[in-house]
Coordinates of C-alpha atoms and ligand atoms in Angstrom, one line a residue:
Chain O
M1 CA -26.7 -63.6 39.9
A2 CA -26.1 -60.5 37.9
L3 CA -23.4 -60.9 35.3
L4 CA -22.5 -57.2 35.6
K5 CA -23.5 -54.7 38.2
A6 CA -22.7 -50.9 38.0
S7 CA -22.9 -49.0 41.2
D8 CA -23.0 -45.2 41.4
L9 CA -21.1 -44.8 38.2
V10 CA -20.0 -41.2 37.6
K11 CA -18.1 -39.7 34.7
R12 CA -17.2 -36.1 34.7
F13 CA -15.5 -34.3 31.8
G14 CA -14.0 -31.1 33.2
N15 CA -17.0 -29.8 35.0
A16 CA -19.6 -31.4 32.8
N17 CA -21.3 -34.4 34.3
A18 CA -21.8 -36.9 31.4
V19 CA -22.9 -39.7 33.7
K20 CA -24.4 -38.8 37.0
G21 CA -24.2 -41.8 39.3
I22 CA -26.1 -44.6 37.7
N23 CA -27.0 -48.0 39.1
F24 CA -28.0 -51.0 37.1
H25 CA -27.3 -54.6 36.6
I26 CA -27.3 -57.0 33.7
E27 CA -28.5 -60.6 34.1
E28 CA -26.7 -63.4 32.4
G29 CA -28.3 -64.4 29.1
R30 CA -30.4 -61.3 28.6
C31 CA -30.3 -58.9 25.7
V32 CA -30.4 -55.4 27.2
S33 CA -30.9 -52.2 25.2
L34 CA -29.7 -48.9 26.4
L35 CA -31.9 -46.1 25.1
G36 CA -31.5 -42.4 25.2
P37 CA -31.3 -39.3 23.0
N38 CA -28.1 -37.8 21.7
G39 CA -25.8 -36.8 24.5
A40 CA -27.6 -38.9 27.1
G41 CA -24.3 -40.5 28.1
K42 CA -24.8 -43.9 26.4
T43 CA -21.4 -44.1 24.8
T44 CA -19.7 -42.8 28.0
T45 CA -21.4 -45.5 30.0
L46 CA -20.5 -48.3 27.6
K47 CA -16.9 -47.2 27.5
M48 CA -16.6 -47.3 31.2
L49 CA -18.0 -50.8 31.3
S50 CA -15.6 -52.0 28.6
G51 CA -12.6 -50.5 30.4
L52 CA -11.8 -47.9 27.8
L53 CA -12.6 -45.0 30.1
E54 CA -11.8 -44.7 33.8
P55 CA -15.0 -43.9 35.8
T56 CA -14.6 -40.7 37.9
S57 CA -16.2 -42.7 40.7
G58 CA -18.3 -45.7 41.3
S59 CA -17.7 -49.4 40.8
I60 CA -18.3 -52.2 38.4
D61 CA -18.8 -55.8 39.6
F62 CA -18.4 -58.7 37.2
K63 CA -19.9 -62.0 38.4
G64 CA -20.1 -60.7 41.9
K65 CA -16.4 -59.6 42.1
K66 CA -15.1 -56.1 41.9
A67 CA -13.7 -55.9 38.4
K68 CA -10.2 -54.8 37.7
D69 CA -9.9 -55.3 33.9
L70 CA -13.0 -56.6 32.2
R71 CA -11.5 -56.4 28.7
P72 CA -10.8 -60.2 28.3
F73 CA -14.5 -61.0 29.1
I74 CA -16.0 -58.3 26.9
G75 CA -16.5 -57.9 23.2
Y76 CA -16.9 -54.3 22.2
L77 CA -18.1 -52.7 19.0
P78 CA -17.5 -49.0 19.2
Q79 CA -20.0 -46.5 17.7
Y80 CA -17.5 -45.7 15.0
P81 CA -15.4 -48.8 14.5
A82 CA -12.0 -48.3 12.8
F83 CA -9.7 -50.8 11.1
Y84 CA -6.3 -51.1 9.5
N85 CA -7.6 -50.4 6.1
W86 CA -4.6 -52.0 4.4
M87 CA -5.5 -55.3 5.9
S88 CA -8.0 -57.7 4.5
G89 CA -11.0 -58.6 6.6
K90 CA -9.6 -62.0 7.4
E91 CA -6.2 -60.5 8.4
F92 CA -7.8 -58.1 10.8
L93 CA -9.8 -60.8 12.5
V94 CA -6.8 -63.1 12.9
F95 CA -4.9 -60.1 14.2
A96 CA -7.7 -59.3 16.7
G97 CA -7.9 -62.9 17.7
Q98 CA -4.1 -63.2 18.4
L99 CA -4.3 -60.0 20.4
A100 CA -7.0 -61.7 22.4
K101 CA -4.5 -64.5 23.1
L102 CA -5.8 -67.1 20.7
N103 CA -3.0 -69.0 19.0
R104 CA -2.6 -68.6 15.2
K105 CA -4.5 -71.8 14.4
E106 CA -7.4 -71.0 16.7
A107 CA -7.5 -67.4 15.4
E108 CA -7.7 -68.6 11.8
K109 CA -10.4 -71.1 12.5
R110 CA -12.5 -68.7 14.6
S111 CA -12.1 -66.0 11.9
E112 CA -13.4 -68.3 9.2
E113 CA -16.4 -69.2 11.4
L114 CA -17.2 -65.6 12.1
L115 CA -16.7 -64.4 8.5
E116 CA -19.2 -67.1 7.5
R117 CA -21.6 -65.9 10.2
V118 CA -21.5 -62.3 9.3
S119 CA -21.6 -63.2 5.5
L120 CA -18.2 -61.7 4.6
T121 CA -16.7 -65.0 3.4
N122 CA -16.7 -63.7 -0.2
A123 CA -15.0 -60.5 0.8
K124 CA -12.5 -61.9 3.3
K125 CA -9.5 -61.4 1.0
R126 CA -10.4 -57.9 0.0
K127 CA -8.8 -54.8 1.6
I128 CA -11.0 -53.3 4.3
A129 CA -10.5 -49.9 2.6
G130 CA -12.9 -51.2 -0.1
Y131 CA -15.6 -52.3 2.3
S132 CA -19.0 -50.6 2.5
G133 CA -20.3 -49.1 5.8
G134 CA -22.5 -52.2 6.3
M135 CA -19.6 -54.6 5.7
K136 CA -17.4 -52.7 8.2
Q137 CA -20.2 -52.9 10.8
R138 CA -20.4 -56.6 10.3
L139 CA -16.6 -57.0 10.5
G140 CA -16.8 -54.9 13.7
L141 CA -19.3 -57.4 15.1
A142 CA -17.1 -60.3 14.1
Q143 CA -14.0 -58.8 15.8
A144 CA -16.0 -58.2 19.0
L145 CA -17.0 -61.9 19.0
I146 CA -13.5 -63.3 18.2
H147 CA -12.6 -64.4 21.7
R148 CA -16.1 -65.7 22.7
P149 CA -16.8 -62.9 25.2
Q150 CA -19.2 -63.4 28.0
L151 CA -20.7 -60.0 27.4
L152 CA -21.1 -58.3 24.1
I153 CA -21.3 -54.5 24.2
L154 CA -22.5 -52.8 21.0
D155 CA -22.6 -49.1 20.7
E156 CA -25.3 -48.1 18.2
P157 CA -24.8 -51.2 16.1
V158 CA -27.4 -50.3 13.5
S159 CA -27.8 -46.5 13.5
A160 CA -25.5 -45.9 10.6
L161 CA -27.0 -48.6 8.4
D162 CA -29.7 -48.6 5.6
P163 CA -32.8 -50.6 6.2
L164 CA -31.3 -53.7 4.6
G165 CA -28.1 -53.5 6.5
R166 CA -30.1 -52.9 9.7
R167 CA -32.1 -56.0 9.1
E168 CA -29.0 -58.1 8.6
V169 CA -27.3 -56.9 11.8
L170 CA -30.5 -57.3 13.8
D171 CA -30.9 -60.9 12.6
M172 CA -27.3 -61.6 13.6
M173 CA -27.8 -60.1 17.0
R174 CA -30.9 -62.3 17.4
E175 CA -28.7 -65.4 16.7
I176 CA -25.9 -64.2 19.0
K177 CA -28.2 -63.5 21.9
E178 CA -28.9 -67.2 22.1
E179 CA -25.4 -67.8 23.4
T180 CA -24.1 -64.5 24.7
T181 CA -25.3 -61.7 27.0
I182 CA -25.7 -58.5 24.9
L183 CA -25.8 -54.9 25.9
F184 CA -26.4 -52.5 23.1
S185 CA -27.3 -48.8 22.8
T186 CA -29.6 -47.4 20.2
H187 CA -32.0 -44.6 19.6
V188 CA -34.0 -46.6 17.2
L189 CA -36.8 -47.6 19.5
H190 CA -38.3 -50.1 17.2
D191 CA -35.1 -52.2 17.3
A192 CA -35.1 -52.2 21.0
E193 CA -38.7 -53.3 21.1
E194 CA -37.9 -56.0 18.6
I195 CA -35.0 -57.8 20.2
S196 CA -34.3 -56.8 23.7
D197 CA -35.4 -58.5 26.9
D198 CA -34.6 -55.6 29.2
I199 CA -34.4 -51.9 28.7
L200 CA -32.6 -49.0 30.3
I201 CA -33.7 -45.5 29.3
M202 CA -31.0 -42.9 29.9
H203 CA -31.6 -39.2 29.8
A204 CA -29.1 -36.4 30.7
G205 CA -26.7 -38.8 32.4
E206 CA -29.3 -40.6 34.5
I207 CA -31.2 -43.8 34.2
A208 CA -34.9 -42.7 34.0
I209 CA -36.5 -46.1 33.6
S210 CA -35.2 -49.7 33.7
G211 CA -36.7 -53.1 33.8
S212 CA -37.8 -56.0 31.6
L213 CA -39.4 -54.8 28.3
E214 CA -42.8 -56.4 29.3
S215 CA -42.8 -55.0 32.8
V216 CA -41.9 -51.5 31.7
M217 CA -44.5 -51.6 28.9
E218 CA -47.0 -53.0 31.3
A219 CA -46.3 -50.4 33.9
Y220 CA -46.4 -47.4 31.6
R221 CA -48.8 -48.6 29.0
Q222 CA -51.9 -46.5 28.6
P223 CA -54.8 -46.9 26.3
I224 CA -54.9 -44.2 23.7
L225 CA -57.3 -43.1 21.0
Q226 CA -55.8 -42.3 17.6
I227 CA -58.0 -40.2 15.4
E228 CA -57.1 -39.2 11.8
F229 CA -59.0 -36.6 9.9
E230 CA -59.2 -35.8 6.2
S231 CA -58.5 -32.1 7.0
Q232 CA -57.4 -30.2 10.0
A233 CA -59.7 -30.4 13.0
A234 CA -57.6 -28.5 15.4
D235 CA -60.4 -26.4 16.9
W236 CA -62.4 -29.4 18.0
L237 CA -59.3 -31.2 19.3
K238 CA -58.4 -28.2 21.4
S239 CA -61.9 -28.0 22.8
I240 CA -62.1 -31.7 23.9
A241 CA -59.3 -31.0 26.5
S242 CA -62.0 -29.7 28.7
Y243 CA -63.7 -33.1 29.0
S244 CA -62.8 -34.6 32.4
F245 CA -62.0 -38.1 30.9
V246 CA -59.3 -36.6 28.5
S247 CA -55.9 -36.5 30.2
E248 CA -53.7 -35.6 27.2
V249 CA -54.0 -34.5 23.6
S250 CA -51.1 -34.4 21.2
I251 CA -51.8 -33.2 17.6
Q252 CA -49.6 -33.9 14.6
G253 CA -51.1 -32.4 11.4
N254 CA -54.3 -34.3 10.7
K255 CA -53.6 -36.9 13.3
A256 CA -54.2 -36.8 17.1
N257 CA -53.2 -39.1 19.9
I258 CA -55.6 -38.8 22.9
V259 CA -54.9 -40.3 26.2
L260 CA -58.1 -41.2 28.0
G261 CA -58.7 -41.7 31.6
D262 CA -62.0 -43.5 31.0
M263 CA -61.8 -45.3 27.7
V264 CA -65.4 -46.7 27.7
N265 CA -67.1 -43.4 28.3
G266 CA -64.6 -41.3 26.5
K267 CA -64.7 -43.1 23.2
Q268 CA -68.6 -43.0 23.1
T269 CA -68.7 -39.3 23.8
L270 CA -65.9 -38.4 21.3
L271 CA -67.4 -40.5 18.6
K272 CA -70.8 -38.9 19.1
D273 CA -69.2 -35.5 19.0
I274 CA -67.5 -36.3 15.6
V275 CA -70.8 -37.5 14.1
D276 CA -72.8 -34.5 15.5
R277 CA -70.3 -32.0 14.0
K278 CA -69.9 -34.0 10.8
L279 CA -66.1 -33.9 11.2
P280 CA -64.3 -35.5 8.2
V281 CA -62.9 -38.5 10.1
R282 CA -60.7 -41.0 8.3
K283 CA -59.6 -43.3 11.1
F284 CA -60.8 -43.8 14.6
E285 CA -58.7 -46.4 16.5
I286 CA -58.1 -47.6 20.0
S287 CA -54.6 -48.6 20.7
Q288 CA -51.8 -48.6 23.4
T289 CA -48.9 -46.3 24.0
T290 CA -45.7 -47.5 22.5
L291 CA -42.1 -47.4 23.7
E292 CA -41.7 -44.3 21.6
D293 CA -44.4 -42.5 23.5
L294 CA -42.8 -43.5 26.8
F295 CA -39.4 -42.4 25.5
M296 CA -40.7 -39.1 24.4
K297 CA -42.3 -38.6 27.7
V298 CA -39.1 -39.3 29.6
V299 CA -37.0 -37.1 27.3
K300 CA -39.3 -34.2 27.4
A301 CA -39.9 -34.3 31.1
Chain B
M1 CA 2.8 -65.5 20.6
T2 CA 2.8 -62.5 22.9
Q3 CA 0.7 -59.5 22.2
W4 CA 3.9 -57.5 21.7
T5 CA 5.0 -59.9 19.0
V6 CA 1.7 -59.7 17.2
L7 CA 1.8 -55.9 17.3
Y8 CA 5.4 -55.8 16.2
R9 CA 4.7 -58.2 13.3
K10 CA 1.8 -55.9 12.3
E11 CA 4.2 -52.9 12.3
M12 CA 6.6 -54.8 10.0
T13 CA 3.8 -56.0 7.6
E14 CA 2.5 -52.5 7.5
M15 CA 5.9 -51.1 6.5
M16 CA 6.2 -53.7 3.8
R17 CA 2.8 -53.0 2.4
N18 CA 3.2 -49.2 2.3
Y19 CA 6.8 -49.7 0.9
K20 CA 8.4 -47.8 3.7
M21 CA 10.7 -50.8 4.2
I22 CA 11.9 -50.2 0.6
W23 CA 12.0 -46.5 -0.1
I24 CA 13.6 -45.4 3.2
P25 CA 16.6 -47.7 2.8
I26 CA 16.8 -46.6 -0.9
V27 CA 17.0 -43.0 0.2
F28 CA 19.8 -43.8 2.6
I29 CA 21.6 -45.8 -0.1
L30 CA 21.3 -42.9 -2.5
L31 CA 22.5 -40.4 0.1
G32 CA 25.4 -42.7 0.9
V33 CA 26.5 -43.4 -2.6
M34 CA 26.1 -39.9 -3.9
Q35 CA 28.9 -38.6 -1.8
P36 CA 31.8 -40.8 -3.0
V37 CA 30.5 -40.7 -6.5
S38 CA 30.2 -36.9 -6.7
S39 CA 33.7 -36.5 -5.0
Y40 CA 35.2 -38.8 -7.6
Y41 CA 33.7 -37.1 -10.6
M42 CA 33.8 -33.6 -9.3
P43 CA 36.7 -32.4 -11.5
E44 CA 35.0 -33.8 -14.6
I45 CA 31.7 -32.3 -13.6
L46 CA 33.2 -28.9 -13.1
D47 CA 35.0 -29.4 -16.4
T48 CA 31.8 -30.1 -18.3
F49 CA 29.4 -27.7 -16.6
G50 CA 31.6 -25.3 -14.9
G51 CA 32.1 -23.0 -17.8
L52 CA 35.4 -21.9 -16.3
P53 CA 37.6 -19.9 -18.6
D54 CA 40.4 -21.9 -20.3
G55 CA 43.6 -22.0 -18.4
T56 CA 42.0 -21.8 -15.0
I57 CA 43.9 -24.2 -12.8
L58 CA 41.7 -26.1 -10.4
E59 CA 43.2 -26.8 -7.1
M60 CA 40.8 -29.5 -5.9
P61 CA 42.3 -31.8 -3.3
T62 CA 40.7 -35.2 -3.6
P63 CA 39.0 -35.8 -0.2
T64 CA 40.2 -38.7 1.9
G65 CA 37.9 -41.7 2.4
T66 CA 37.1 -40.7 6.0
E67 CA 36.2 -37.2 4.9
V68 CA 33.8 -38.6 2.3
L69 CA 32.2 -40.8 5.0
M70 CA 31.9 -37.9 7.3
N71 CA 30.0 -36.0 4.6
V72 CA 27.7 -39.0 4.2
L73 CA 26.9 -38.9 7.9
S74 CA 26.3 -35.2 7.8
N75 CA 23.8 -35.9 5.0
Y76 CA 22.1 -38.5 7.1
G77 CA 22.1 -35.9 9.9
M78 CA 20.0 -33.5 7.7
L79 CA 18.0 -35.3 5.1
G80 CA 18.1 -38.7 6.8
V81 CA 16.7 -37.3 10.0
L82 CA 14.0 -35.4 8.0
I83 CA 13.0 -38.6 6.2
L84 CA 12.9 -40.6 9.4
V85 CA 10.9 -38.1 11.3
L86 CA 8.4 -37.7 8.4
S87 CA 8.0 -41.4 8.1
A88 CA 7.6 -41.9 11.9
M89 CA 5.4 -38.9 12.7
G90 CA 2.0 -40.7 12.3
V91 CA 3.2 -43.8 14.2
V92 CA 0.8 -43.3 17.1
S93 CA -1.1 -40.1 16.2
A94 CA -2.5 -41.5 12.9
E95 CA -3.9 -44.6 14.8
R96 CA -5.4 -42.4 17.5
Q97 CA -6.9 -40.2 14.9
S98 CA -8.6 -43.0 12.9
G99 CA -9.7 -44.7 16.1
V100 CA -7.9 -48.0 15.3
A101 CA -5.7 -47.6 18.4
G102 CA -8.9 -48.0 20.4
M103 CA -9.8 -51.1 18.6
V104 CA -6.4 -52.5 19.6
M105 CA -6.5 -51.4 23.2
I106 CA -10.0 -53.0 23.6
R107 CA -8.1 -56.3 23.6
A108 CA -6.5 -55.9 27.0
V109 CA -3.2 -55.0 25.5
P110 CA -0.7 -53.5 28.0
Y111 CA 0.0 -49.8 27.1
S112 CA 3.7 -50.6 27.2
S113 CA 3.3 -53.4 24.6
Y114 CA 1.6 -51.0 22.2
I115 CA 4.2 -48.2 22.5
L116 CA 7.2 -50.6 22.6
S117 CA 6.0 -52.4 19.5
K118 CA 5.9 -49.1 17.8
W119 CA 9.3 -48.3 19.0
A120 CA 10.8 -51.6 17.9
G121 CA 9.3 -51.0 14.4
L122 CA 10.9 -47.6 14.2
L123 CA 14.2 -49.0 15.4
T124 CA 14.1 -51.7 12.8
I125 CA 13.5 -49.4 9.9
T126 CA 16.0 -46.9 11.2
L127 CA 18.8 -49.4 11.8
I128 CA 18.3 -51.3 8.5
S129 CA 18.3 -48.0 6.5
L130 CA 21.4 -46.7 8.2
F131 CA 23.4 -49.9 8.1
I132 CA 22.6 -50.6 4.4
G133 CA 23.0 -47.0 3.3
Y134 CA 26.3 -46.7 5.2
A135 CA 27.6 -50.0 3.9
A136 CA 26.9 -48.8 0.3
A137 CA 28.7 -45.6 1.0
W138 CA 31.7 -47.5 2.4
Y139 CA 31.7 -49.8 -0.6
Y140 CA 31.7 -47.0 -3.2
T141 CA 34.3 -45.0 -1.2
G142 CA 36.6 -48.0 -1.3
L143 CA 36.0 -48.5 -5.0
L144 CA 36.4 -44.9 -6.1
I145 CA 38.6 -43.2 -3.4
E146 CA 40.3 -45.2 -0.8
T147 CA 39.5 -48.0 1.5
V148 CA 38.6 -47.2 5.1
A149 CA 39.2 -49.7 7.8
F150 CA 36.1 -51.8 8.5
E151 CA 36.6 -51.5 12.3
R152 CA 36.3 -47.7 12.1
I153 CA 33.2 -48.0 9.9
F154 CA 31.6 -50.4 12.3
Q155 CA 32.3 -48.4 15.4
S156 CA 31.2 -45.1 13.8
V157 CA 27.9 -46.5 12.5
V158 CA 27.1 -48.1 15.8
I159 CA 27.7 -44.7 17.6
Y160 CA 25.8 -42.8 15.0
S161 CA 22.8 -45.2 15.2
I162 CA 22.4 -44.1 18.9
W163 CA 21.7 -40.6 17.7
L164 CA 19.1 -41.7 15.1
V165 CA 17.4 -44.0 17.7
F166 CA 17.2 -40.9 20.0
V167 CA 15.6 -39.0 17.1
V168 CA 12.9 -41.5 16.4
T169 CA 12.2 -42.1 20.1
L170 CA 11.6 -38.4 20.4
T171 CA 9.3 -38.5 17.4
L172 CA 7.4 -41.4 18.9
L173 CA 6.9 -39.3 22.1
F174 CA 5.5 -36.3 20.2
S175 CA 3.3 -38.6 18.1
T176 CA 1.8 -39.9 21.3
I177 CA 1.2 -36.4 22.7
M178 CA -0.2 -34.7 19.6
K179 CA -2.7 -35.6 17.0
G180 CA -1.8 -33.7 13.9
N181 CA 0.9 -35.3 11.8
G182 CA 2.2 -31.9 10.7
S183 CA 2.7 -30.6 14.2
V184 CA 4.4 -33.9 15.3
A185 CA 6.9 -33.6 12.5
F186 CA 7.5 -29.8 13.0
V187 CA 8.0 -30.1 16.8
S188 CA 10.3 -33.1 16.5
I189 CA 12.5 -31.5 13.8
F190 CA 12.6 -28.3 15.8
V191 CA 13.6 -30.1 19.0
V192 CA 16.3 -32.1 17.3
F193 CA 17.6 -29.0 15.6
A194 CA 17.6 -27.1 18.9
I195 CA 19.5 -29.8 20.7
S196 CA 22.1 -30.0 18.0
T197 CA 22.6 -26.2 17.9
V198 CA 22.8 -25.8 21.6
T199 CA 25.2 -28.7 21.9
S200 CA 27.5 -27.2 19.3
I201 CA 27.4 -23.7 20.8
L202 CA 27.7 -24.7 24.4
G203 CA 30.0 -27.7 23.7
K204 CA 31.8 -27.4 27.1
Y205 CA 28.6 -27.8 29.2
M206 CA 26.9 -30.2 26.9
K207 CA 29.2 -33.2 27.0
W208 CA 26.3 -35.4 28.1
S209 CA 24.0 -34.4 25.2
P210 CA 22.7 -37.0 22.8
A211 CA 23.7 -34.7 19.9
T212 CA 27.4 -35.3 20.8
M213 CA 27.0 -38.7 19.3
T214 CA 27.5 -37.2 15.9
E215 CA 30.8 -35.6 17.1
H216 CA 31.9 -38.9 18.6
T217 CA 31.1 -40.6 15.3
G218 CA 33.4 -38.2 13.5
Q219 CA 36.1 -38.7 16.1
V220 CA 36.1 -42.4 15.7
L221 CA 36.2 -42.2 11.9
L222 CA 39.1 -39.8 11.9
S223 CA 41.3 -41.2 14.7
G224 CA 39.8 -44.6 15.6
E225 CA 39.9 -43.4 19.2
L226 CA 36.9 -42.6 21.4
D227 CA 36.9 -39.4 23.3
S228 CA 36.9 -39.8 27.0
S229 CA 33.5 -38.0 27.4
F230 CA 31.9 -40.7 25.3
L231 CA 30.9 -42.9 28.2
L232 CA 29.0 -40.0 29.9
A233 CA 27.2 -39.1 26.7
F234 CA 26.4 -42.7 26.0
I235 CA 24.9 -43.3 29.5
T236 CA 22.8 -40.1 29.5
T237 CA 21.5 -40.8 26.0
I238 CA 20.4 -44.3 26.8
A239 CA 18.9 -42.9 30.0
I240 CA 17.0 -40.2 28.1
I241 CA 15.8 -42.7 25.5
I242 CA 14.4 -44.9 28.3
F243 CA 12.9 -41.9 30.0
L244 CA 11.2 -40.8 26.7
L245 CA 9.7 -44.3 26.3
I246 CA 8.4 -44.4 29.8
L247 CA 6.9 -40.9 29.3
S248 CA 5.3 -42.0 26.1
I249 CA 3.7 -45.0 27.7
Q250 CA 2.4 -42.9 30.6
I251 CA 0.9 -40.3 28.3
F252 CA -0.6 -42.9 26.0
K253 CA -2.3 -44.4 29.1
H254 CA -4.1 -41.2 29.8
K255 CA -5.3 -40.5 26.3
E256 CA -8.9 -41.2 25.3
L257 CA -8.7 -43.7 22.5
L258 CA -12.1 -43.9 21.0
E259 CA -14.2 -40.9 20.0
Ligands
LIG1 N1 -14.2 -36.6 25.9 C1 -15.2 -35.8 26.2 N2 -15.0 -34.6 26.7 C2 -15.9 -33.8 27.1 N3 -17.2 -34.1 27.0 C3 -17.6 -35.3 26.6 C4 -16.6 -36.2 26.1 N4 -17.2 -37.3 25.7 C5 -18.5 -37.1 25.9 N5 -18.8 -35.9 26.4 C6 -20.1 -35.3 26.8 O1 -20.8 -36.2 27.5 C7 -22.1 -36.3 27.2 C8 -22.6 -37.7 26.9 O2 -21.9 -38.1 25.7 P1 -22.1 -39.5 25.1 O3 -21.2 -39.6 23.9 O4 -22.0 -40.5 26.1 O5 -23.6 -39.5 24.6 P2 -24.4 -40.6 23.8 O6 -25.6 -40.9 24.6 O7 -23.6 -41.7 23.3 O8 -24.9 -39.7 22.5 P3 -25.1 -40.1 21.0 O9 -26.4 -40.7 20.8 O10 -25.0 -38.8 20.2 O11 -23.9 -41.1 20.6 C9 -22.3 -35.3 26.0 O12 -22.8 -34.1 26.6 C10 -20.9 -35.1 25.5 O13 -20.8 -33.8 25.1
LIG2 MG1 -22.9 -42.4 21.6

């Protein structure tokens, strides 16, 4: 049974449609990533699920029942988390825990556990005002987990972090997903590929593609040829578009990605061409389209 | 512990940490003590700094104790109100601006608990400041000028506190409606000023106005008797305060809390 199911969810701001009637569901125990370019409607969607924003129309079911207030079951990390900067990290967690109806003792205990888990134990007594961006993000993660939510919703949990901070948060998410269902938005495709089980790609307020990561990759995967030259070879690259087995050529500087209809024939012909013309080739590789290629295709369509 | 209690305790802790709990009562104490002290020393002050020509005979009647205390309250009505509004202006707006209000509301907190915890915090600081400051004024008036009956002091401060509670409740409403701290303070002060002015000009038709609380306070101080229109004013003021709170909660409910 789906943990959460959104039906015909619409959000209108004035006369702008931020979310245009989307349908999806989240299975229990999965880690789902919500992908999309800036302004796709990711934050708007997540806020509606977490009860911070009233949908214009549509419904949200939680565990098969129409949901009234999901907030007790959901842990939410906003895109730009904010804190009481005069509190210490520990104080804020205890405060959040008590608001989530833990008693003082439980809140203290759970806060210590989570501080340990997000490696803030050493900084727990310091004022949040003095925390770095990465530390605040980890504190945000901890406050979202304080009441052991059944669904953890993270809005761009790693976008604002440096590579090291990103690594840390991703590792934490990998641990958390063992026990909690996660829905997170990102535009870093590599992260989605790395830790999610299912993906939802949003574009302009609609869900363009959804499914398990493997099935989506399987369905949309195409063999491609990647050629890299020592200098520009644009003339030849343009000319090959006329071959019947070439379905798409995209050129970026000295590199080109070529989608081939018939890999076996195509690669022979192109390789022969290169040799005949003595083109200065550096790399000639057969690979598969990535999530990024798929994403670009959806967004540009 | 209920969510309201957690939020209220957070308000109190915050006011301790940013010293509001200390400096606002100190301002009220200073405003309260200054009046009897300056009345007492006025002849000497004039003597020293006045530079009056020799032989001028100063006819300075020493004010009575109740007059001094009425001056104290009129100081509270100006500077006291200003300080309270300035300290309360960010109570909701600052938390909305930083986004931390959203972090609180994520936790399934009723909108009313949030607003009412804010209100209770404002009430606490207002009443503590007023009572301590006024008690200090009473003590020094008794010491330097004359003793005023405790009963009158008590009645007058209770009536006056209703006016200040109205002022901070109004500030809370504007802090919920608007985002900029400056505009919250400006509009609150303006409205308080407008209500006071209209009430004193159209006294006859404004017997119900919250601003008449200041007049009733003076009345009690002077005569120890309550004017017959007090009950009407009291009931409407309480009703307006309740209405302002309900309005604040409703408006807060419809604000977007996370950017
Ligand atoms: N409060 C609002 N009022 C008006 N329009 C809004 C509001 N919030 C969002 N929008 C609009 O809705 C659309 C979707 O915004 P949303 O923040 O959901 O995008 P997003 O996918 O989260 O983008 P990003 O990656 O930049 O965070 C945007 O066009 C945005 O301008
Ligand atoms: Mg967003």
